[in-house]
Amino acid sequence: MRLTRVGGLIFLCLFLLAVDVLLKAYSYFYLPPMYLSSGVFPYGGISVFKDLVGIDFCITCVMNKGAAWGLFSSYQEILLYARLLIVLFMAVYLFVGKMPLVKRSALGLIVTGAVGNVIDFFAYGHVIDM
């Protein structure tokens, strides 16, 4: 039974990673970057909820060359190595550590997002944010 839950978590993480990669590729190739956007919405972009519920909300493509909020953007190579080490340690802890399924699931989602950001760095040279 436990193996089934872990397998389900691995499947969920791989599915979310695939969705993350596809959405970021779509954002990169089809949405205007925030600094080039000009439109009705703040920062341009594509309207999401305006027609459905009347909320002004849009999605734009932002290239983040640093860590959170662009911090340390001059140190991209060091950030890459730090990200790889952190992902490695979290993944080892995820599979070796003893923890409840809820905590394991939360850590699995965090590792999935971090792996998506590392993939972005190798694919685009920076992290794609929306």
JSON list of N, CA and C in Angstrom, two decimals, residues 15-31 46 59-62 120 124 128-130:
[
{"chain": "A", "resi": 15, "resn": "PHE", "atom": "N", "xyz": [3.87, 14.53, -13.65]},
{"chain": "A", "resi": 15, "resn": "PHE", "atom": "CA", "xyz": [2.81, 15.19, -14.41]},
{"chain": "A", "resi": 15, "resn": "PHE", "atom": "C", "xyz": [2.89, 16.71, -14.25]},
{"chain": "A", "resi": 16, "resn": "LEU", "atom": "N", "xyz": [3.07, 17.18, -13.02]},
{"chain": "A", "resi": 16, "resn": "LEU", "atom": "CA", "xyz": [3.17, 18.62, -12.78]},
{"chain": "A", "resi": 16, "resn": "LEU", "atom": "C", "xyz": [4.42, 19.22, -13.40]},
{"chain": "A", "resi": 17, "resn": "LEU", "atom": "N", "xyz": [5.51, 18.45, -13.41]},
{"chain": "A", "resi": 17, "resn": "LEU", "atom": "CA", "xyz": [6.73, 18.92, -14.07]},
{"chain": "A", "resi": 17, "resn": "LEU", "atom": "C", "xyz": [6.50, 19.08, -15.57]},
{"chain": "A", "resi": 18, "resn": "ALA", "atom": "N", "xyz": [5.81, 18.12, -16.18]},
{"chain": "A", "resi": 18, "resn": "ALA", "atom": "CA", "xyz": [5.50, 18.22, -17.61]},
{"chain": "A", "resi": 18, "resn": "ALA", "atom": "C", "xyz": [4.61, 19.43, -17.90]},
{"chain": "A", "resi": 19, "resn": "VAL", "atom": "N", "xyz": [3.60, 19.66, -17.06]},
{"chain": "A", "resi": 19, "resn": "VAL", "atom": "CA", "xyz": [2.72, 20.81, -17.22]},
{"chain": "A", "resi": 19, "resn": "VAL", "atom": "C", "xyz": [3.53, 22.10, -17.07]},
{"chain": "A", "resi": 20, "resn": "ASP", "atom": "N", "xyz": [4.43, 22.14, -16.08]},
{"chain": "A", "resi": 20, "resn": "ASP", "atom": "CA", "xyz": [5.27, 23.32, -15.85]},
{"chain": "A", "resi": 20, "resn": "ASP", "atom": "C", "xyz": [6.14, 23.62, -17.07]},
{"chain": "A", "resi": 21, "resn": "VAL", "atom": "N", "xyz": [6.78, 22.60, -17.61]},
{"chain": "A", "resi": 21, "resn": "VAL", "atom": "CA", "xyz": [7.66, 22.78, -18.77]},
{"chain": "A", "resi": 21, "resn": "VAL", "atom": "C", "xyz": [6.85, 23.26, -19.98]},
{"chain": "A", "resi": 22, "resn": "LEU", "atom": "N", "xyz": [5.69, 22.68, -20.21]},
{"chain": "A", "resi": 22, "resn": "LEU", "atom": "CA", "xyz": [4.87, 23.07, -21.36]},
{"chain": "A", "resi": 22, "resn": "LEU", "atom": "C", "xyz": [4.32, 24.49, -21.21]},
{"chain": "A", "resi": 23, "resn": "LEU", "atom": "N", "xyz": [3.85, 24.84, -20.01]},
{"chain": "A", "resi": 23, "resn": "LEU", "atom": "CA", "xyz": [3.33, 26.20, -19.81]},
{"chain": "A", "resi": 23, "resn": "LEU", "atom": "C", "xyz": [4.42, 27.25, -19.94]},
{"chain": "A", "resi": 24, "resn": "LYS", "atom": "N", "xyz": [5.59, 26.94, -19.43]},
{"chain": "A", "resi": 24, "resn": "LYS", "atom": "CA", "xyz": [6.69, 27.90, -19.56]},
{"chain": "A", "resi": 24, "resn": "LYS", "atom": "C", "xyz": [7.15, 28.04, -21.00]},
{"chain": "A", "resi": 25, "resn": "ALA", "atom": "N", "xyz": [7.15, 26.93, -21.75]},
{"chain": "A", "resi": 25, "resn": "ALA", "atom": "CA", "xyz": [7.50, 27.02, -23.17]},
{"chain": "A", "resi": 25, "resn": "ALA", "atom": "C", "xyz": [6.47, 27.85, -23.92]},
{"chain": "A", "resi": 26, "resn": "TYR", "atom": "N", "xyz": [5.19, 27.62, -23.63]},
{"chain": "A", "resi": 26, "resn": "TYR", "atom": "CA", "xyz": [4.14, 28.42, -24.26]},
{"chain": "A", "resi": 26, "resn": "TYR", "atom": "C", "xyz": [4.30, 29.89, -23.90]},
{"chain": "A", "resi": 27, "resn": "SER", "atom": "N", "xyz": [4.55, 30.16, -22.64]},
{"chain": "A", "resi": 27, "resn": "SER", "atom": "CA", "xyz": [4.73, 31.54, -22.19]},
{"chain": "A", "resi": 27, "resn": "SER", "atom": "C", "xyz": [5.92, 32.19, -22.88]},
{"chain": "A", "resi": 28, "resn": "TYR", "atom": "N", "xyz": [7.01, 31.46, -22.99]},
{"chain": "A", "resi": 28, "resn": "TYR", "atom": "CA", "xyz": [8.23, 32.01, -23.59]},
{"chain": "A", "resi": 28, "resn": "TYR", "atom": "C", "xyz": [8.04, 32.31, -25.07]},
{"chain": "A", "resi": 29, "resn": "PHE", "atom": "N", "xyz": [7.38, 31.42, -25.79]},
{"chain": "A", "resi": 29, "resn": "PHE", "atom": "CA", "xyz": [7.28, 31.59, -27.24]},
{"chain": "A", "resi": 29, "resn": "PHE", "atom": "C", "xyz": [6.06, 32.38, -27.70]},
{"chain": "A", "resi": 30, "resn": "TYR", "atom": "N", "xyz": [4.99, 32.44, -26.90]},
{"chain": "A", "resi": 30, "resn": "TYR", "atom": "CA", "xyz": [3.76, 33.06, -27.39]},
{"chain": "A", "resi": 30, "resn": "TYR", "atom": "C", "xyz": [3.28, 34.27, -26.60]},
{"chain": "A", "resi": 31, "resn": "LEU", "atom": "N", "xyz": [3.79, 34.51, -25.39]},
{"chain": "A", "resi": 31, "resn": "LEU", "atom": "CA", "xyz": [3.39, 35.70, -24.65]},
{"chain": "A", "resi": 31, "resn": "LEU", "atom": "C", "xyz": [4.45, 36.77, -24.80]},
{"chain": "A", "resi": 46, "resn": "ILE", "atom": "N", "xyz": [-2.07, 38.48, -21.46]},
{"chain": "A", "resi": 46, "resn": "ILE", "atom": "CA", "xyz": [-3.31, 37.89, -21.91]},
{"chain": "A", "resi": 46, "resn": "ILE", "atom": "C", "xyz": [-4.32, 37.91, -20.77]},
{"chain": "A", "resi": 59, "resn": "ILE", "atom": "N", "xyz": [-1.84, 37.30, -17.65]},
{"chain": "A", "resi": 59, "resn": "ILE", "atom": "CA", "xyz": [-0.60, 36.55, -17.57]},
{"chain": "A", "resi": 59, "resn": "ILE", "atom": "C", "xyz": [0.40, 37.17, -18.52]},
{"chain": "A", "resi": 60, "resn": "THR", "atom": "N", "xyz": [1.59, 37.45, -18.02]},
{"chain": "A", "resi": 60, "resn": "THR", "atom": "CA", "xyz": [2.68, 37.95, -18.84]},
{"chain": "A", "resi": 60, "resn": "THR", "atom": "C", "xyz": [3.89, 37.06, -18.64]},
{"chain": "A", "resi": 61, "resn": "CYS", "atom": "N", "xyz": [4.84, 37.17, -19.53]},
{"chain": "A", "resi": 61, "resn": "CYS", "atom": "CA", "xyz": [6.08, 36.39, -19.45]},
{"chain": "A", "resi": 61, "resn": "CYS", "atom": "C", "xyz": [7.17, 37.26, -18.85]},
{"chain": "A", "resi": 62, "resn": "VAL", "atom": "N", "xyz": [7.82, 36.75, -17.81]},
{"chain": "A", "resi": 62, "resn": "VAL", "atom": "CA", "xyz": [8.89, 37.48, -17.13]},
{"chain": "A", "resi": 62, "resn": "VAL", "atom": "C", "xyz": [10.12, 36.58, -17.11]},
{"chain": "A", "resi": 120, "resn": "ASP", "atom": "N", "xyz": [14.52, 25.19, -16.81]},
{"chain": "A", "resi": 120, "resn": "ASP", "atom": "CA", "xyz": [14.41, 26.50, -17.47]},
{"chain": "A", "resi": 120, "resn": "ASP", "atom": "C", "xyz": [15.79, 27.11, -17.71]},
{"chain": "A", "resi": 124, "resn": "TYR", "atom": "N", "xyz": [16.58, 27.98, -21.42]},
{"chain": "A", "resi": 124, "resn": "TYR", "atom": "CA", "xyz": [16.44, 29.38, -21.83]},
{"chain": "A", "resi": 124, "resn": "TYR", "atom": "C", "xyz": [17.56, 30.29, -21.32]},
{"chain": "A", "resi": 128, "resn": "ILE", "atom": "N", "xyz": [11.75, 31.16, -16.32]},
{"chain": "A", "resi": 128, "resn": "ILE", "atom": "CA", "xyz": [10.55, 31.79, -16.85]},
{"chain": "A", "resi": 128, "resn": "ILE", "atom": "C", "xyz": [9.53, 31.90, -15.74]},
{"chain": "A", "resi": 129, "resn": "ASP", "atom": "N", "xyz": [9.08, 33.11, -15.47]},
{"chain": "A", "resi": 129, "resn": "ASP", "atom": "CA", "xyz": [8.02, 33.35, -14.48]},
{"chain": "A", "resi": 129, "resn": "ASP", "atom": "C", "xyz": [6.82, 33.92, -15.22]},
{"chain": "A", "resi": 130, "resn": "MET", "atom": "N", "xyz": [5.65, 33.67, -14.67]},
{"chain": "A", "resi": 130, "resn": "MET", "atom": "CA", "xyz": [4.42, 34.23, -15.26]},
{"chain": "A", "resi": 130, "resn": "MET", "atom": "C", "xyz": [3.66, 34.96, -14.18]}
]
